[in-house]
Short mmCIF file of C-alpha atoms in Angstrom, two decimals:
data_model
loop_
_atom_site.label_atom_id
_atom_site.label_comp_id
_atom_site.label_asym_id
_atom_site.label_seq_id
_atom_site.Cartn_x
_atom_site.Cartn_y
_atom_site.Cartn_z
CA UNK A 1 0.27 0.10 0.52
CA UNK A 2 1.51 3.02 -0.26
CA UNK A 3 1.51 6.08 0.88
CA UNK A 4 -0.20 8.31 -0.83
CA UNK A 5 -3.30 5.48 -1.09
CA UNK A 6 -3.33 6.00 2.40
CA UNK A 7 -3.27 9.00 2.89
CA UNK A 8 -6.71 9.93 0.65
CA UNK A 9 -8.71 6.76 2.71
CA UNK A 10 -7.54 8.72 6.07
CA UNK A 11 -11.47 9.96 6.13
CA UNK A 12 -13.10 7.08 5.14
CA UNK A 13 -10.95 5.58 8.28
CA UNK A 14 -11.30 8.74 10.46
CA UNK A 15 -15.45 7.03 9.27
CA UNK A 16 -15.15 4.33 10.53
CA UNK A 17 -13.46 4.98 13.85
CA UNK A 18 -16.47 7.30 14.82
CA UNK A 19 -18.73 4.83 13.89
CA UNK A 20 -17.45 2.16 17.03
CA UNK A 21 -18.15 4.10 19.48
CA UNK A 22 -22.26 3.67 18.21
CA UNK A 23 -21.39 -0.78 18.31
CA UNK A 24 -20.91 0.43 21.72
CA UNK A 25 -23.59 2.04 23.03
CA UNK A 26 -25.97 0.78 25.54
CA UNK A 27 -29.26 1.86 27.15
CA UNK A 28 -32.63 2.79 24.51
CA UNK A 29 -30.84 3.37 20.85
CA UNK A 30 -32.21 6.36 19.72
CA UNK A 31 -34.20 5.99 15.94
CA UNK A 32 -30.91 7.36 14.14
CA UNK A 33 -28.15 4.40 15.28
CA UNK A 34 -26.61 3.71 12.42
CA UNK A 35 -24.96 0.03 13.30
CA UNK A 36 -27.61 -1.55 12.54
CA UNK A 37 -26.61 -5.24 14.00
CA UNK A 38 -27.00 -3.62 17.25
CA UNK A 39 -29.90 -3.05 19.35
CA UNK A 40 -31.09 -1.97 23.10
CA UNK A 41 -29.89 -3.49 25.95
CA UNK A 42 -28.95 -2.65 29.60
CA UNK A 43 -32.47 -0.86 30.02
CA UNK A 44 -32.09 -1.46 34.33
CA UNK A 45 -28.70 -0.11 34.72
CA UNK A 46 -28.88 1.76 37.73
CA UNK A 47 -32.60 0.30 39.32
CA UNK A 48 -30.23 -1.13 42.37
CA UNK A 49 -30.19 1.63 43.45
CA UNK A 50 -33.27 3.40 41.52
CA UNK A 51 -30.87 5.83 40.11
CA UNK A 52 -31.41 6.15 35.78
CA UNK A 53 -27.63 4.46 35.20
CA UNK A 54 -28.58 3.71 32.24
CA UNK A 55 -26.55 5.02 28.59
CA UNK A 56 -23.24 4.88 27.99
CA UNK A 57 -20.26 2.82 26.13
CA UNK A 58 -19.54 -1.03 26.73
CA UNK A 59 -16.23 -0.98 27.37
CA UNK A 60 -14.75 -3.28 25.32
CA UNK A 61 -14.69 -6.35 23.72
CA UNK A 62 -17.74 -7.71 27.04
CA UNK A 63 -20.57 -5.77 28.46
CA UNK A 64 -19.27 -4.32 31.37
CA UNK A 65 -19.22 0.08 31.91
CA UNK A 66 -16.15 0.78 33.64
CA UNK A 67 -15.69 4.09 34.88
CA UNK A 68 -12.41 5.25 34.06
CA UNK A 69 -10.90 3.84 30.86
CA UNK A 70 -15.28 5.26 29.88
CA UNK A 71 -13.88 8.29 31.56
CA UNK A 72 -10.87 8.65 30.13
CA UNK A 73 -12.32 7.95 26.45
CA UNK A 74 -14.64 10.73 26.74
CA UNK A 75 -11.82 13.31 27.42
CA UNK A 76 -9.58 12.09 24.51
CA UNK A 77 -12.71 12.77 22.16
CA UNK A 78 -12.94 16.18 23.43
CA UNK A 79 -9.37 16.57 23.31
CA UNK A 80 -9.98 15.74 19.17
CA UNK A 81 -13.20 17.74 18.21
CA UNK A 82 -11.30 21.18 20.26
CA UNK A 83 -7.77 20.33 18.79
CA UNK A 84 -9.05 19.21 15.17
CA UNK A 85 -12.47 20.66 14.74
CA UNK A 86 -11.16 22.28 11.32
CA UNK A 87 -10.71 19.02 10.11
CA UNK A 88 -13.16 17.06 11.62
CA UNK A 89 -15.60 19.47 9.64
CA UNK A 90 -13.87 19.52 6.04
CA UNK A 91 -14.54 15.42 5.88
CA UNK A 92 -18.13 16.62 7.64
CA UNK A 93 -17.43 14.09 11.20
CA UNK A 94 -17.78 17.18 13.86
CA UNK A 95 -20.90 17.11 14.17
CA UNK A 96 -21.04 12.68 14.31
CA UNK A 97 -18.10 13.25 16.93
CA UNK A 98 -20.16 15.77 19.64
CA UNK A 99 -23.00 12.76 19.61
CA UNK A 100 -20.73 10.58 20.53
CA UNK A 101 -19.38 12.88 23.31
CA UNK A 102 -22.79 13.61 24.29
CA UNK A 103 -23.68 9.74 24.58
CA UNK A 104 -20.83 9.66 27.09
CA UNK A 105 -21.73 12.72 29.10
CA UNK A 106 -25.43 12.33 28.88
CA UNK A 107 -24.28 9.03 31.08
CA UNK A 108 -21.30 10.73 33.09
CA UNK A 109 -24.12 13.36 33.89
CA UNK A 110 -26.80 10.02 35.72
CA UNK A 111 -23.64 9.21 37.12
CA UNK A 112 -22.75 12.18 39.85
CA UNK A 113 -26.38 12.92 40.54
CA UNK A 114 -25.21 13.95 44.01
CA UNK A 115 -22.06 16.37 44.12
CA UNK A 116 -20.08 14.03 46.62
CA UNK A 117 -21.17 11.03 44.54
CA UNK A 118 -20.37 9.12 41.12
CA UNK A 119 -21.50 5.23 40.32
CA UNK A 120 -18.04 4.49 38.91
CA UNK A 121 -19.50 0.88 36.91
CA UNK A 122 -22.52 -1.00 36.07
CA UNK A 123 -22.35 -4.75 35.41
CA UNK A 124 -20.09 -7.16 37.62
CA UNK A 125 -16.57 -7.80 35.17
CA UNK A 126 -16.30 -11.55 36.60
CA UNK A 127 -19.91 -12.82 35.69
CA UNK A 128 -19.44 -10.56 33.38
CA UNK A 129 -16.46 -12.52 31.87
CA UNK A 130 -18.26 -15.57 32.02
CA UNK A 131 -20.13 -15.84 30.25
CA UNK A 132 -20.74 -14.90 26.90
CA UNK A 133 -23.32 -13.26 25.35
CA UNK A 134 -25.04 -10.45 23.47
CA UNK A 135 -25.67 -7.23 25.28
CA UNK A 136 -29.15 -7.95 24.10
CA UNK A 137 -29.24 -10.98 25.87
CA UNK A 138 -27.40 -10.02 28.74
CA UNK A 139 -28.67 -12.31 32.09
CA UNK A 140 -25.36 -11.58 34.61
CA UNK A 141 -26.08 -9.23 37.63
CA UNK A 142 -25.76 -5.18 36.82
CA UNK A 143 -24.95 -4.23 40.01
CA UNK A 144 -23.36 -0.59 40.61
CA UNK A 145 -20.73 0.68 42.42
CA UNK A 146 -19.86 3.78 43.45
CA UNK A 147 -17.39 6.04 45.25
CA UNK A 148 -18.38 8.93 47.99
CA UNK A 149 -16.93 10.51 50.49
CA UNK A 150 -16.81 7.53 53.19
CA UNK A 151 -15.34 5.51 50.15
CA UNK A 152 -13.38 7.99 48.04
CA UNK A 153 -11.69 7.57 44.69
CA UNK A 154 -9.80 10.61 43.58
CA UNK A 155 -8.12 9.21 40.01
CA UNK A 156 -11.99 7.95 38.73
CA UNK A 157 -13.84 11.29 40.10
CA UNK A 158 -10.65 13.27 38.78
CA UNK A 159 -10.39 11.36 35.47
CA UNK A 160 -14.52 12.12 35.50
CA UNK A 161 -13.76 15.95 35.93
CA UNK A 162 -11.46 16.13 33.51
CA UNK A 163 -13.79 14.23 31.06
CA UNK A 164 -16.66 17.02 31.72
CA UNK A 165 -14.37 19.84 31.65
CA UNK A 166 -13.22 18.94 28.21
CA UNK A 167 -16.40 18.36 26.75
CA UNK A 168 -17.16 21.47 27.66
CA UNK A 169 -14.78 23.31 25.73
CA UNK A 170 -16.67 21.23 23.04
CA UNK A 171 -19.55 22.34 23.62
CA UNK A 172 -18.97 25.66 24.69
CA UNK A 173 -19.76 27.16 20.11
CA UNK A 174 -23.21 25.12 20.17
CA UNK A 175 -24.65 24.24 23.14
CA UNK A 176 -23.99 26.49 25.57
CA UNK A 177 -26.63 25.32 28.28
CA UNK A 178 -25.19 22.04 27.83
CA UNK A 179 -21.68 23.19 28.34
CA UNK A 180 -23.06 25.51 31.29
CA UNK A 181 -23.94 22.32 33.10
CA UNK A 182 -20.98 19.85 32.58
CA UNK A 183 -18.61 22.42 34.28
CA UNK A 184 -20.51 22.75 37.46
CA UNK A 185 -20.16 18.62 37.20
CA UNK A 186 -16.33 18.66 36.39
CA UNK A 187 -15.80 21.73 39.43
CA UNK A 188 -18.67 19.64 41.95
CA UNK A 189 -16.02 16.62 40.42
CA UNK A 190 -12.32 18.10 41.39
CA UNK A 191 -13.49 19.62 44.79
CA UNK A 192 -14.25 16.06 45.33
CA UNK A 193 -11.36 14.17 45.17
CA UNK A 194 -9.28 16.42 46.02
CA UNK A 195 -10.85 16.73 49.06
CA UNK A 196 -11.31 12.89 49.24
CA UNK A 197 -8.16 11.70 48.37
CA UNK A 198 -6.91 7.43 47.32
CA UNK A 199 -7.24 5.08 45.03
CA UNK A 200 -10.86 4.09 42.99
CA UNK A 201 -10.73 0.25 43.97
CA UNK A 202 -9.82 0.21 47.62
CA UNK A 203 -14.00 1.80 47.16
CA UNK A 204 -14.93 -0.47 44.06
CA UNK A 205 -12.95 -3.67 44.28
CA UNK A 206 -15.08 -5.08 41.77
CA UNK A 207 -12.54 -2.24 39.65
CA UNK A 208 -8.82 -3.77 40.80
CA UNK A 209 -8.98 -6.62 38.77
CA UNK A 210 -9.87 -5.02 35.19
CA UNK A 211 -8.49 -1.30 35.41
CA UNK A 212 -6.98 -1.23 38.06
CA UNK A 213 -5.15 2.27 39.30
CA UNK A 214 -2.55 3.00 39.27
CA UNK A 215 -2.15 6.67 42.16
CA UNK A 216 -4.45 9.28 41.85
CA UNK A 217 -2.42 12.84 41.43
CA UNK A 218 -1.69 12.51 37.85
CA UNK A 219 -6.02 12.63 37.55
CA UNK A 220 -6.56 15.82 39.35
CA UNK A 221 -3.20 17.48 37.36
CA UNK A 222 -5.02 16.26 34.42
CA UNK A 223 -8.51 17.82 35.70
CA UNK A 224 -6.75 21.28 36.92
CA UNK A 225 -5.56 21.72 33.30
CA UNK A 226 -8.98 20.94 31.68
CA UNK A 227 -10.39 23.43 34.01
CA UNK A 228 -8.42 25.58 33.93
CA UNK A 229 -8.49 26.27 30.50
CA UNK A 230 -12.67 25.93 30.40
CA UNK A 231 -13.03 28.39 33.31
CA UNK A 232 -9.41 30.74 32.90
CA UNK A 233 -9.50 30.91 37.15
CA UNK A 234 -6.56 30.47 38.44
CA UNK A 235 -7.92 28.36 41.07
CA UNK A 236 -6.65 26.04 38.87
CA UNK A 237 -3.11 27.17 37.49
CA UNK A 238 -2.08 27.74 41.09
CA UNK A 239 -3.48 23.67 41.97
CA UNK A 240 -1.04 23.28 38.99
CA UNK A 241 1.61 25.01 39.99
CA UNK A 242 1.59 23.51 43.23
CA UNK A 243 2.30 20.25 42.55
CA UNK A 244 4.57 18.47 44.03
CA UNK A 245 4.70 16.04 41.50
CA UNK A 246 4.70 17.31 38.23
CA UNK A 247 5.34 13.38 36.47
CA UNK A 248 8.94 13.70 35.74
CA UNK A 249 9.62 12.43 32.67
CA UNK A 250 6.92 9.68 31.20
CA UNK A 251 6.58 6.55 29.37
CA UNK A 252 2.86 6.18 28.62
CA UNK A 253 -0.28 7.72 28.53
CA UNK A 254 -3.38 6.07 29.24
CA UNK A 255 -6.31 5.34 30.78
CA UNK A 256 -4.09 4.72 33.73
CA UNK A 257 -2.10 7.95 33.51
CA UNK A 258 -2.26 11.40 32.51
CA UNK A 259 0.46 13.17 33.46
CA UNK A 260 1.23 13.05 30.08
CA UNK A 261 -1.83 14.96 29.12
CA UNK A 262 -0.99 17.28 32.13
CA UNK A 263 2.26 18.63 31.45
CA UNK A 264 1.01 19.25 27.77
CA UNK A 265 -1.38 21.35 28.52
CA UNK A 266 0.44 23.52 30.82
CA UNK A 267 3.01 23.40 27.88
CA UNK A 268 -0.04 25.12 25.37
CA UNK A 269 0.03 27.65 28.08
CA UNK A 270 4.18 27.97 28.38
CA UNK A 271 3.98 28.19 24.37
CA UNK A 272 1.56 30.94 24.17
CA UNK A 273 3.27 33.20 27.20
CA UNK A 274 0.31 34.53 28.42
CA UNK A 275 0.54 33.12 31.93
CA UNK A 276 2.82 32.58 34.16
CA UNK A 277 3.81 30.08 37.27
CA UNK A 278 7.58 28.46 38.31
CA UNK A 279 6.71 25.16 37.11
CA UNK A 280 5.86 25.04 33.45
CA UNK A 281 9.19 25.17 31.88
CA UNK A 282 9.07 21.85 34.07
CA UNK A 283 5.95 20.61 32.67
CA UNK A 284 6.73 21.61 29.14
CA UNK A 285 10.34 19.78 29.77
CA UNK A 286 8.43 16.83 31.03
CA UNK A 287 6.66 16.88 28.10
CA UNK A 288 8.81 17.34 25.48
CA UNK A 289 11.36 14.90 27.17
CA UNK A 290 8.54 12.50 26.05
CA UNK A 291 7.86 13.73 22.09
CA UNK A 292 11.98 13.97 21.93
CA UNK A 293 11.76 10.02 22.34
CA UNK A 294 8.50 9.15 20.41
CA UNK A 295 10.77 10.39 17.52
CA UNK A 296 13.51 9.35 18.35
CA UNK A 297 15.51 12.40 18.97
CA UNK A 298 15.38 11.69 23.05
CA UNK A 299 17.26 9.91 25.41
CA UNK A 300 15.22 7.38 25.97
CA UNK A 301 13.05 6.33 23.11
CA UNK A 302 10.46 5.31 22.90
CA UNK A 303 11.06 1.22 21.37
CA UNK A 304 9.81 0.78 17.69
CA UNK A 305 9.39 -2.79 16.06
CA UNK A 306 11.32 -3.63 12.61
CA UNK A 307 8.40 -2.70 10.95
CA UNK A 308 8.38 0.38 12.90
CA UNK A 309 4.86 0.31 15.41
CA UNK A 310 6.21 2.05 18.59
CA UNK A 311 5.92 -0.13 20.85
CA UNK A 312 5.17 0.77 24.62
CA UNK A 313 3.84 -2.32 26.21
CA UNK A 314 2.65 -6.02 25.28
CA UNK A 315 -1.22 -5.48 26.38
CA UNK A 316 -3.14 -4.39 23.58
CA UNK A 317 0.33 -1.88 22.61
CA UNK A 318 -2.02 -0.32 20.14
CA UNK A 319 -3.90 1.76 23.47
CA UNK A 320 0.07 3.31 23.76
CA UNK A 321 1.02 4.56 20.30
CA UNK A 322 -2.90 6.44 19.74
CA UNK A 323 -2.41 7.61 22.77
CA UNK A 324 0.51 8.46 21.11
CA UNK A 325 -0.10 9.48 18.66
CA UNK A 326 -2.34 12.02 19.67
CA UNK A 327 -0.05 14.39 20.79
CA UNK A 328 2.57 14.56 18.72
CA UNK A 329 -0.75 15.56 16.52
CA UNK A 330 -2.21 18.66 18.55
CA UNK A 331 1.57 19.28 20.16
CA UNK A 332 2.76 19.37 16.38
CA UNK A 333 -0.21 22.29 16.82
CA UNK A 334 0.82 24.25 19.26
CA UNK A 335 3.83 24.01 17.98
CA UNK A 336 2.79 25.76 14.88
CA UNK A 337 1.06 28.44 16.24
CA UNK A 338 3.90 29.51 18.45
CA UNK A 339 6.78 29.16 15.09
CA UNK A 340 8.40 27.56 18.01
CA UNK A 341 10.59 23.93 18.34
CA UNK A 342 11.19 21.49 20.30
CA UNK A 343 15.21 20.69 20.88
CA UNK A 344 15.94 17.21 21.44
CA UNK A 345 18.97 15.84 22.45
CA UNK A 346 19.32 14.13 18.82
CA UNK A 347 18.58 17.37 17.39
CA UNK A 348 15.49 20.34 17.19
CA UNK A 349 12.15 19.03 15.99
CA UNK A 350 9.70 21.36 14.22
CA UNK A 351 5.85 20.81 14.17
CA UNK A 352 6.13 18.94 10.77
CA UNK A 353 7.64 16.29 12.54
CA UNK A 354 5.46 15.97 14.92
CA UNK A 355 2.90 15.07 12.52
CA UNK A 356 5.44 13.09 10.36
CA UNK A 357 5.60 10.03 13.03
CA UNK A 358 1.83 10.87 13.95
CA UNK A 359 1.24 9.95 10.56
CA UNK A 360 3.19 6.42 10.14
CA UNK A 361 2.13 5.51 13.14
CA UNK A 362 -1.53 5.75 11.50
CA UNK A 363 -0.41 4.22 8.64
CA UNK A 364 0.98 1.66 10.52
CA UNK A 365 -1.84 1.09 11.91
CA UNK A 366 -3.54 0.93 8.66
CA UNK A 367 -2.12 -1.28 6.79
CA UNK A 368 1.24 0.10 6.30
CA UNK A 369 3.55 -2.42 8.58
CA UNK A 370 5.23 -5.88 7.36
CA UNK A 371 1.33 -8.10 7.40
CA UNK A 372 -0.15 -5.69 5.19
CA UNK A 373 -2.95 -6.23 7.20
CA UNK A 374 -4.95 -3.21 8.71
CA UNK A 375 -5.78 -2.76 12.54
CA UNK A 376 -8.62 -0.63 12.89
CA UNK A 377 -12.21 -3.31 11.39
CA UNK A 378 -13.76 -3.36 8.36
CA UNK A 379 -10.76 -0.75 6.76
CA UNK A 380 -9.52 -1.83 3.22
CA UNK A 381 -9.54 -5.24 2.87
CA UNK A 382 -6.86 -7.53 5.41
CA UNK A 383 -8.03 -6.27 8.19
CA UNK A 384 -9.09 -8.75 11.75
CA UNK A 385 -11.83 -10.78 11.12
CA UNK A 386 -12.65 -12.08 15.15
CA UNK A 387 -12.14 -9.52 17.52
CA UNK A 388 -12.87 -10.58 20.58
CA UNK A 389 -15.92 -8.57 21.18
CA UNK A 390 -19.13 -10.49 21.89
CA UNK A 391 -21.67 -8.83 19.94
CA UNK A 392 -19.45 -8.77 17.01
CA UNK A 393 -18.66 -12.20 17.30
CA UNK A 394 -22.69 -13.71 17.65
CA UNK A 395 -25.44 -13.32 15.57
CA UNK A 396 -27.38 -9.84 15.14
CA UNK A 397 -30.60 -10.00 17.73
CA UNK A 398 -31.72 -8.33 14.33
CA UNK A 399 -31.60 -11.61 12.33
CA UNK A 400 -31.68 -14.28 15.38
CA UNK A 401 -34.07 -13.46 18.05
CA UNK A 402 -33.73 -16.76 19.49
CA UNK A 403 -31.73 -15.79 23.12
CA UNK A 404 -27.71 -17.32 22.53
CA UNK A 405 -27.37 -18.07 27.01
CA UNK A 406 -23.99 -17.06 28.80
CA UNK A 407 -22.64 -20.67 28.07
CA UNK A 408 -23.60 -22.13 24.00
CA UNK A 409 -22.36 -18.30 23.74
CA UNK A 410 -18.78 -20.20 24.25
CA UNK A 411 -19.74 -22.80 22.12
CA UNK A 412 -21.23 -21.96 19.50
CA UNK A 413 -19.80 -18.44 18.91
CA UNK A 414 -16.45 -18.02 20.75
CA UNK A 415 -15.32 -21.37 19.43
CA UNK A 416 -16.22 -20.73 15.90
CA UNK A 417 -13.54 -20.65 13.82
CA UNK A 418 -15.16 -18.80 11.56
CA UNK A 419 -14.70 -15.27 11.34
CA UNK A 420 -17.30 -12.30 13.89
CA UNK A 421 -20.46 -12.52 12.09
CA UNK A 422 -21.43 -8.24 12.94
CA UNK A 423 -18.54 -6.03 11.13
CA UNK A 424 -17.22 -4.03 14.09
CA UNK A 425 -16.49 -1.49 12.02
CA UNK A 426 -13.52 1.48 13.18
CA UNK A 427 -13.25 -0.82 16.71
CA UNK A 428 -9.19 -1.21 16.71
CA UNK A 429 -7.40 -4.68 18.11
CA UNK A 430 -5.05 -4.53 20.79
CA UNK A 431 -2.48 -5.11 17.66
CA UNK A 432 0.62 -6.71 16.91
CA UNK A 433 3.18 -8.09 19.54
CA UNK A 434 6.06 -6.49 19.27
CA UNK A 435 7.65 -8.57 16.05
CA UNK A 436 4.77 -6.87 14.24
CA UNK A 437 2.89 -10.54 15.06
CA UNK A 438 -0.84 -10.99 14.94
CA UNK A 439 -2.56 -14.03 14.91
CA UNK A 440 -6.35 -13.03 14.66
CA UNK A 441 -7.80 -15.04 16.90
CA UNK A 442 -10.73 -14.36 19.43
CA UNK A 443 -9.53 -16.11 22.19
CA UNK A 444 -6.04 -14.50 22.83
CA UNK A 445 -7.82 -11.09 23.68
CA UNK A 446 -4.40 -9.91 24.93
CA UNK A 447 -3.76 -8.84 20.97
CA UNK A 448 -7.50 -9.49 19.37
CA UNK A 449 -10.01 -6.69 22.07
CA UNK A 450 -10.32 -3.61 20.92
CA UNK A 451 -11.34 -1.57 23.75
CA UNK A 452 -13.01 2.39 23.27
CA UNK A 453 -9.60 4.12 24.94
CA UNK A 454 -7.52 2.83 21.96
CA UNK A 455 -9.70 4.01 19.46
CA UNK A 456 -11.09 7.86 20.98
CA UNK A 457 -6.67 9.56 21.54
CA UNK A 458 -7.20 7.82 16.90
CA UNK A 459 -10.55 9.91 15.85
CA UNK A 460 -8.29 13.36 16.49
CA UNK A 461 -4.53 12.11 15.22
CA UNK A 462 -7.25 10.77 11.98
CA UNK A 463 -8.80 14.27 11.55
CA UNK A 464 -5.01 15.39 11.64
CA UNK A 465 -3.12 14.10 9.42
CA UNK A 466 -6.72 13.72 7.05
#
């Protein structure tokens, strides 16, 4: 696949990446639902606490709603919308992206019924993972889990605050009332997180086995950075300046580690030169070290596979590649606006160099790799046909209404060697191993399971390079 053949296709990949979120929808589907093999599901979520927790997105190939990656996904979609609005509009996808963000934020608003209460998970991860069922047929229990003042989770509250603040900026030009509503939630959640520190898995132990958080300081900085951008209130700038830990040089940017995100947002302020805080250069230097390492001009370069993929960690590596690529894409924009460059140990980087690294990663994901395979489902002709995904791997309820029970799902569908009956357009699988190998095996969830947090940053990358 030549470079030219790909570049004209970024628009198609962008359309599909946003479509993926429709396939992940939980709750009552709207009349304009485009992914037609899905039906309504989980319509009683929250009923155990008499709250409406319907809606939102299923996490990955399962039918659980996990708050930490869901909130991070929302922040990534919002960041993509804010920075790449003009490209998204040119590709006629801006409205679809706002719709995808709102499906998440409508749910997050419901999950935050009081200032110091946030529902952080719906569905028991263990019983859900013990069954292979379409979301429309689910018989597994759907308990709701929450954090509150007695059971804190500053990481979860902080990330949700960041999501609400970023989304408020994304919506401000188009839906002022909604944007103002989101900022109220963002402020309350940030205050809740600061006043009640602690890791959320100590309060929602069920999440610990799936999305255990390594700490909450990063989420608080990230939330403060977004709240400052949304409100321009000094409170949030002071919080960033007074932080005892600005994260140091990071090796990943992910649903669990947002230090780099906060560093990049403060670096933007530094490049603009309108506000000054003592720690500004420290944040900027850390952000730029990461970028130098991605561009192979740093002192601790990110490993690259033989085929050219940035390689961070063995489990679903593409989630780190897409998030790093979004950072490169937005920072390229910030450098261009400021007419600035980055001085790396291995030489200088211009705005165009950053975008080129992001484009190379996008090209790899879309098929410029040793397997000539697209890791985005439904893109090109050679893509994963058996992603690890319950709904996509079982015949659609629209075609066969006979319920598929918990265990029959495994024997009839999970272990079936045939391709998935439904194409999960826009999903990005975990990806190849460090030797660029990929087996397209539904049972190999380390490499074949697509997740929300992998696709969300890629939306912005595709818009940037389109």
